[in-house]
Amino acid sequence: MAIPRYIEIHNEIRQRIAAGEWKTNKRLPAERELAASFNVSRMTLRQAIQTLVDEGILERRVGSGTFVAEKKVSERALGVTSFTELMKKSGRQAQSVTVSYKVTTPSVSEMDHLHLKAEDEVLVMERLRLGDAEPILLEQTTLPVSLVNNFTRSELTESLYKTLIDAGIQPGRANQTITASLATERQAALLEIKRGDPILSVRQVSYDQEDHPFEYVRSYYVGDRFEFKLTR
């Protein structure tokens, strides 16, 4: 399977940062310059940049450009809980709308988090999660195809964790990184908020009971519709 061009660009930028070519707080060249250097359209470049912003590797600063992000303090979650179960506990009706669903080649970040090889394939699905018909979060989930190729699309999109548990895959711990950010135009449209409104960006790697990573998730929560509680 051919690697999508935006993933190739994502990987190259990430490698340049890892090699120290672009250091923390360094401003990236302008979009037009970068697009020309990679010989791609600005739309393709923006797609690559957005994946790196989503992963916390880059950050956009209003009126200043795109910069290499500082490393953030991370919090380890105590376990994995499904959105459906969370909504039930809060007395709300959970609903999920599939925005996109595709099998593709993993990015370097996805390979790192899920312990995959370049020749492996991943399923990437994007879902809008609602409680009582109100958008709560936009969620992009990456799963190894080898783990889910026996399941139907409806089984995976309607209640992923129930499907995995029924198949004998028991979720265990999860590592989460939570940061504050501003909604992009696309995120705002899907979440029914305004562009630039505050959102919580959460990156999570979920592990099974044998401590194997099975899921990499990037979630964007509406700031005034959800709260996190940590127990020590």
Short mmCIF file of C-alpha atoms in Angstrom, two decimals:
data_model
loop_
_atom_site.label_atom_id
_atom_site.label_comp_id
_atom_site.label_asym_id
_atom_site.label_seq_id
_atom_site.Cartn_x
_atom_site.Cartn_y
_atom_site.Cartn_z
CA MET A 1 0.00 0.00 0.00
CA ALA A 2 1.37 3.40 -0.99
CA ILE A 3 2.01 5.79 1.89
CA PRO A 4 -0.20 8.91 1.65
CA ARG A 5 1.86 11.99 0.88
CA TYR A 6 0.71 13.88 3.97
CA ILE A 7 1.94 11.01 6.18
CA GLU A 8 5.34 11.10 4.44
CA ILE A 9 5.55 14.82 5.20
CA HIS A 10 4.38 14.22 8.80
CA ASN A 11 7.11 11.63 9.23
CA GLU A 12 9.86 13.81 7.75
CA ILE A 13 8.99 16.83 9.90
CA ARG A 14 8.80 14.64 12.99
CA GLN A 15 12.21 13.14 12.18
CA ARG A 16 13.73 16.59 11.68
CA ILE A 17 12.46 17.62 15.11
CA ALA A 18 13.76 14.40 16.71
CA ALA A 19 17.16 14.97 15.09
CA GLY A 20 17.33 18.48 16.53
CA GLU A 21 17.14 20.27 13.19
CA TRP A 22 14.03 22.10 14.41
CA LYS A 23 14.26 22.76 18.13
CA THR A 24 11.62 23.56 20.75
CA ASN A 25 9.93 26.92 20.15
CA LYS A 26 11.41 27.22 16.66
CA ARG A 27 9.03 28.75 14.16
CA LEU A 28 8.48 26.62 11.06
CA PRO A 29 8.85 28.21 7.61
CA ALA A 30 5.71 29.73 6.11
CA GLU A 31 3.13 27.36 4.60
CA ARG A 32 3.91 28.47 1.06
CA GLU A 33 7.63 27.86 1.54
CA LEU A 34 7.11 24.46 3.15
CA ALA A 35 4.61 23.36 0.49
CA ALA A 36 7.09 24.31 -2.22
CA SER A 37 9.95 22.47 -0.50
CA PHE A 38 7.85 19.28 -0.31
CA ASN A 39 6.40 19.89 -3.81
CA VAL A 40 2.81 19.53 -2.61
CA SER A 41 -0.30 21.70 -2.43
CA ARG A 42 -0.87 23.83 0.66
CA MET A 43 -3.91 21.67 1.42
CA THR A 44 -1.73 18.53 1.64
CA LEU A 45 0.81 20.37 3.75
CA ARG A 46 -1.90 21.60 6.13
CA GLN A 47 -3.15 18.04 6.55
CA ALA A 48 0.35 16.93 7.57
CA ILE A 49 0.81 19.89 9.92
CA GLN A 50 -2.57 19.28 11.54
CA THR A 51 -1.64 15.68 12.41
CA LEU A 52 1.47 16.97 14.18
CA VAL A 53 -0.53 19.66 15.99
CA ASP A 54 -3.03 16.98 17.05
CA GLU A 55 -0.18 14.94 18.51
CA GLY A 56 1.24 17.87 20.45
CA ILE A 57 4.47 17.95 18.41
CA LEU A 58 3.67 21.29 16.80
CA GLU A 59 1.52 24.16 18.02
CA ARG A 60 -0.14 27.06 16.25
CA ARG A 61 0.17 30.52 17.79
CA VAL A 62 -2.39 33.05 16.66
CA GLY A 63 -0.77 35.75 14.55
CA SER A 64 2.69 34.18 14.83
CA GLY A 65 2.70 30.89 12.91
CA THR A 66 3.45 27.24 13.69
CA PHE A 67 6.13 26.31 16.22
CA VAL A 68 7.77 23.19 17.63
CA ALA A 69 5.86 22.61 20.86
CA GLU A 70 7.38 22.36 24.30
CA LYS A 71 7.05 19.03 26.06
CA LYS A 72 4.02 19.00 28.33
CA VAL A 73 3.53 17.41 31.74
CA SER A 74 1.64 14.12 31.32
CA GLU A 75 -0.90 12.45 33.61
CA ARG A 76 -1.37 8.70 33.67
CA ALA A 77 -5.00 7.63 33.61
CA LEU A 78 -5.98 4.84 35.96
CA GLY A 79 -7.86 2.81 33.36
CA VAL A 80 -9.84 2.76 30.15
CA THR A 81 -13.53 3.63 30.12
CA SER A 82 -15.82 3.70 27.12
CA PHE A 83 -17.70 6.86 26.19
CA THR A 84 -20.96 4.89 26.18
CA GLU A 85 -20.41 3.84 29.80
CA LEU A 86 -19.49 7.38 30.82
CA MET A 87 -22.73 8.70 29.36
CA LYS A 88 -24.76 6.01 31.09
CA LYS A 89 -23.25 6.93 34.44
CA SER A 90 -24.12 10.58 33.89
CA GLY A 91 -27.70 9.72 32.92
CA ARG A 92 -27.32 10.77 29.29
CA GLN A 93 -28.02 8.89 26.06
CA ALA A 94 -24.83 8.20 24.12
CA GLN A 95 -24.76 8.54 20.36
CA SER A 96 -21.94 8.16 17.86
CA VAL A 97 -21.76 9.58 14.33
CA THR A 98 -19.00 8.24 12.05
CA VAL A 99 -17.26 11.10 10.25
CA SER A 100 -14.60 9.03 8.45
CA TYR A 101 -13.46 5.40 8.34
CA LYS A 102 -10.43 4.15 6.41
CA VAL A 103 -7.61 1.62 6.30
CA THR A 104 -4.24 3.23 5.69
CA THR A 105 -0.52 3.17 6.40
CA PRO A 106 0.54 4.17 9.93
CA SER A 107 2.43 7.38 10.57
CA VAL A 108 5.66 7.31 12.56
CA SER A 109 3.72 8.42 15.64
CA GLU A 110 1.17 5.64 15.20
CA MET A 111 3.96 3.09 14.73
CA ASP A 112 5.67 4.30 17.91
CA HIS A 113 2.53 4.29 20.05
CA LEU A 114 1.14 0.97 18.79
CA HIS A 115 4.46 -0.85 18.29
CA LEU A 116 3.84 -1.34 14.57
CA LYS A 117 6.05 -1.68 11.50
CA ALA A 118 5.93 0.46 8.36
CA GLU A 119 4.38 -2.39 6.37
CA ASP A 120 1.52 -2.83 8.86
CA GLU A 121 -1.91 -1.33 8.24
CA VAL A 122 -4.12 0.64 10.60
CA LEU A 123 -7.80 1.43 10.75
CA VAL A 124 -8.42 5.11 11.41
CA MET A 125 -11.96 6.11 12.30
CA GLU A 126 -13.20 9.53 13.28
CA ARG A 127 -16.38 9.74 15.33
CA LEU A 128 -18.45 12.57 16.73
CA ARG A 129 -19.60 11.55 20.20
CA LEU A 130 -22.82 13.03 21.56
CA GLY A 131 -24.69 12.96 24.86
CA ASP A 132 -28.46 13.57 24.58
CA ALA A 133 -27.85 14.70 20.97
CA GLU A 134 -25.36 17.39 22.06
CA PRO A 135 -21.78 17.10 20.66
CA ILE A 136 -19.35 16.34 23.48
CA LEU A 137 -16.17 15.40 21.64
CA LEU A 138 -14.60 14.63 18.29
CA GLU A 139 -12.56 11.46 18.45
CA GLN A 140 -10.01 9.96 16.05
CA THR A 141 -9.13 6.35 16.87
CA THR A 142 -6.28 4.35 15.32
CA LEU A 143 -6.28 0.56 15.66
CA PRO A 144 -4.03 -2.14 14.17
CA VAL A 145 -5.90 -3.81 11.32
CA SER A 146 -4.59 -7.17 12.55
CA LEU A 147 -6.60 -6.65 15.73
CA VAL A 148 -9.94 -5.70 14.19
CA ASN A 149 -10.10 -7.31 10.74
CA ASN A 150 -12.70 -9.84 11.92
CA PHE A 151 -15.18 -7.17 13.01
CA THR A 152 -17.73 -5.26 10.96
CA ARG A 153 -17.74 -1.49 10.64
CA SER A 154 -20.91 -1.18 12.70
CA GLU A 155 -19.43 -3.29 15.52
CA LEU A 156 -16.40 -1.02 15.72
CA THR A 157 -18.09 2.35 15.31
CA GLU A 158 -21.13 1.82 17.54
CA SER A 159 -19.39 0.52 20.67
CA LEU A 160 -15.74 -0.31 20.16
CA TYR A 161 -14.94 -1.39 23.71
CA LYS A 162 -17.97 -3.66 24.02
CA THR A 163 -16.96 -5.34 20.76
CA LEU A 164 -13.37 -5.85 21.95
CA ILE A 165 -14.42 -7.14 25.37
CA ASP A 166 -16.91 -9.57 23.82
CA ALA A 167 -14.02 -10.86 21.66
CA GLY A 168 -11.87 -11.46 24.74
CA ILE A 169 -9.74 -8.30 24.52
CA GLN A 170 -9.86 -6.75 27.98
CA PRO A 171 -8.81 -3.08 28.21
CA GLY A 172 -6.43 -2.28 31.05
CA ARG A 173 -4.46 0.89 31.70
CA ALA A 174 -4.10 3.99 29.57
CA ASN A 175 -1.62 6.83 29.26
CA GLN A 176 -3.17 10.24 28.60
CA THR A 177 -1.79 13.64 27.74
CA ILE A 178 -4.26 16.50 28.21
CA THR A 179 -3.68 19.98 26.82
CA ALA A 180 -5.75 23.09 26.23
CA SER A 181 -6.16 24.29 22.65
CA LEU A 182 -8.40 26.31 20.37
CA ALA A 183 -10.91 24.75 17.99
CA THR A 184 -10.04 24.73 14.31
CA GLU A 185 -12.68 25.65 11.77
CA ARG A 186 -13.45 21.98 11.04
CA GLN A 187 -13.56 20.98 14.71
CA ALA A 188 -15.83 23.93 15.50
CA ALA A 189 -18.25 23.02 12.73
CA LEU A 190 -18.56 19.42 13.92
CA LEU A 191 -18.76 20.29 17.62
CA GLU A 192 -21.22 23.14 17.03
CA ILE A 193 -19.02 25.77 18.62
CA LYS A 194 -17.12 28.77 17.28
CA ARG A 195 -13.69 28.63 15.69
CA GLY A 196 -11.15 29.54 18.37
CA ASP A 197 -13.35 28.40 21.25
CA PRO A 198 -11.42 26.57 24.01
CA ILE A 199 -11.30 22.79 23.79
CA LEU A 200 -9.45 20.06 25.66
CA SER A 201 -7.16 17.97 23.47
CA VAL A 202 -6.51 14.48 24.81
CA ARG A 203 -4.06 11.96 23.37
CA GLN A 204 -4.42 8.46 24.76
CA VAL A 205 -2.66 5.14 24.27
CA SER A 206 -4.73 2.23 25.64
CA TYR A 207 -3.26 -1.10 26.72
CA ASP A 208 -4.84 -4.50 27.25
CA GLN A 209 -4.41 -6.55 30.42
CA GLU A 210 -1.21 -8.05 29.04
CA ASP A 211 0.08 -4.48 28.62
CA HIS A 212 0.05 -4.50 24.81
CA PRO A 213 -1.01 -1.21 23.18
CA PHE A 214 -4.16 -1.68 21.12
CA GLU A 215 -5.49 1.83 20.54
CA TYR A 216 -4.20 5.34 19.89
CA VAL A 217 -6.83 8.06 20.29
CA ARG A 218 -6.87 11.82 19.74
CA SER A 219 -9.96 13.45 21.27
CA TYR A 220 -11.19 17.03 21.28
CA TYR A 221 -13.65 17.89 24.06
CA VAL A 222 -15.89 20.94 24.21
CA GLY A 223 -14.51 22.85 27.19
CA ASP A 224 -17.81 23.62 28.92
CA ARG A 225 -19.50 20.25 28.26
CA PHE A 226 -17.05 17.83 29.87
CA GLU A 227 -14.77 17.62 32.90
CA PHE A 228 -12.01 15.26 33.97
CA LYS A 229 -11.72 14.00 37.56
CA LEU A 230 -8.57 12.31 38.81
CA THR A 231 -8.37 10.24 42.00
CA ARG A 232 -5.04 9.69 43.70
#
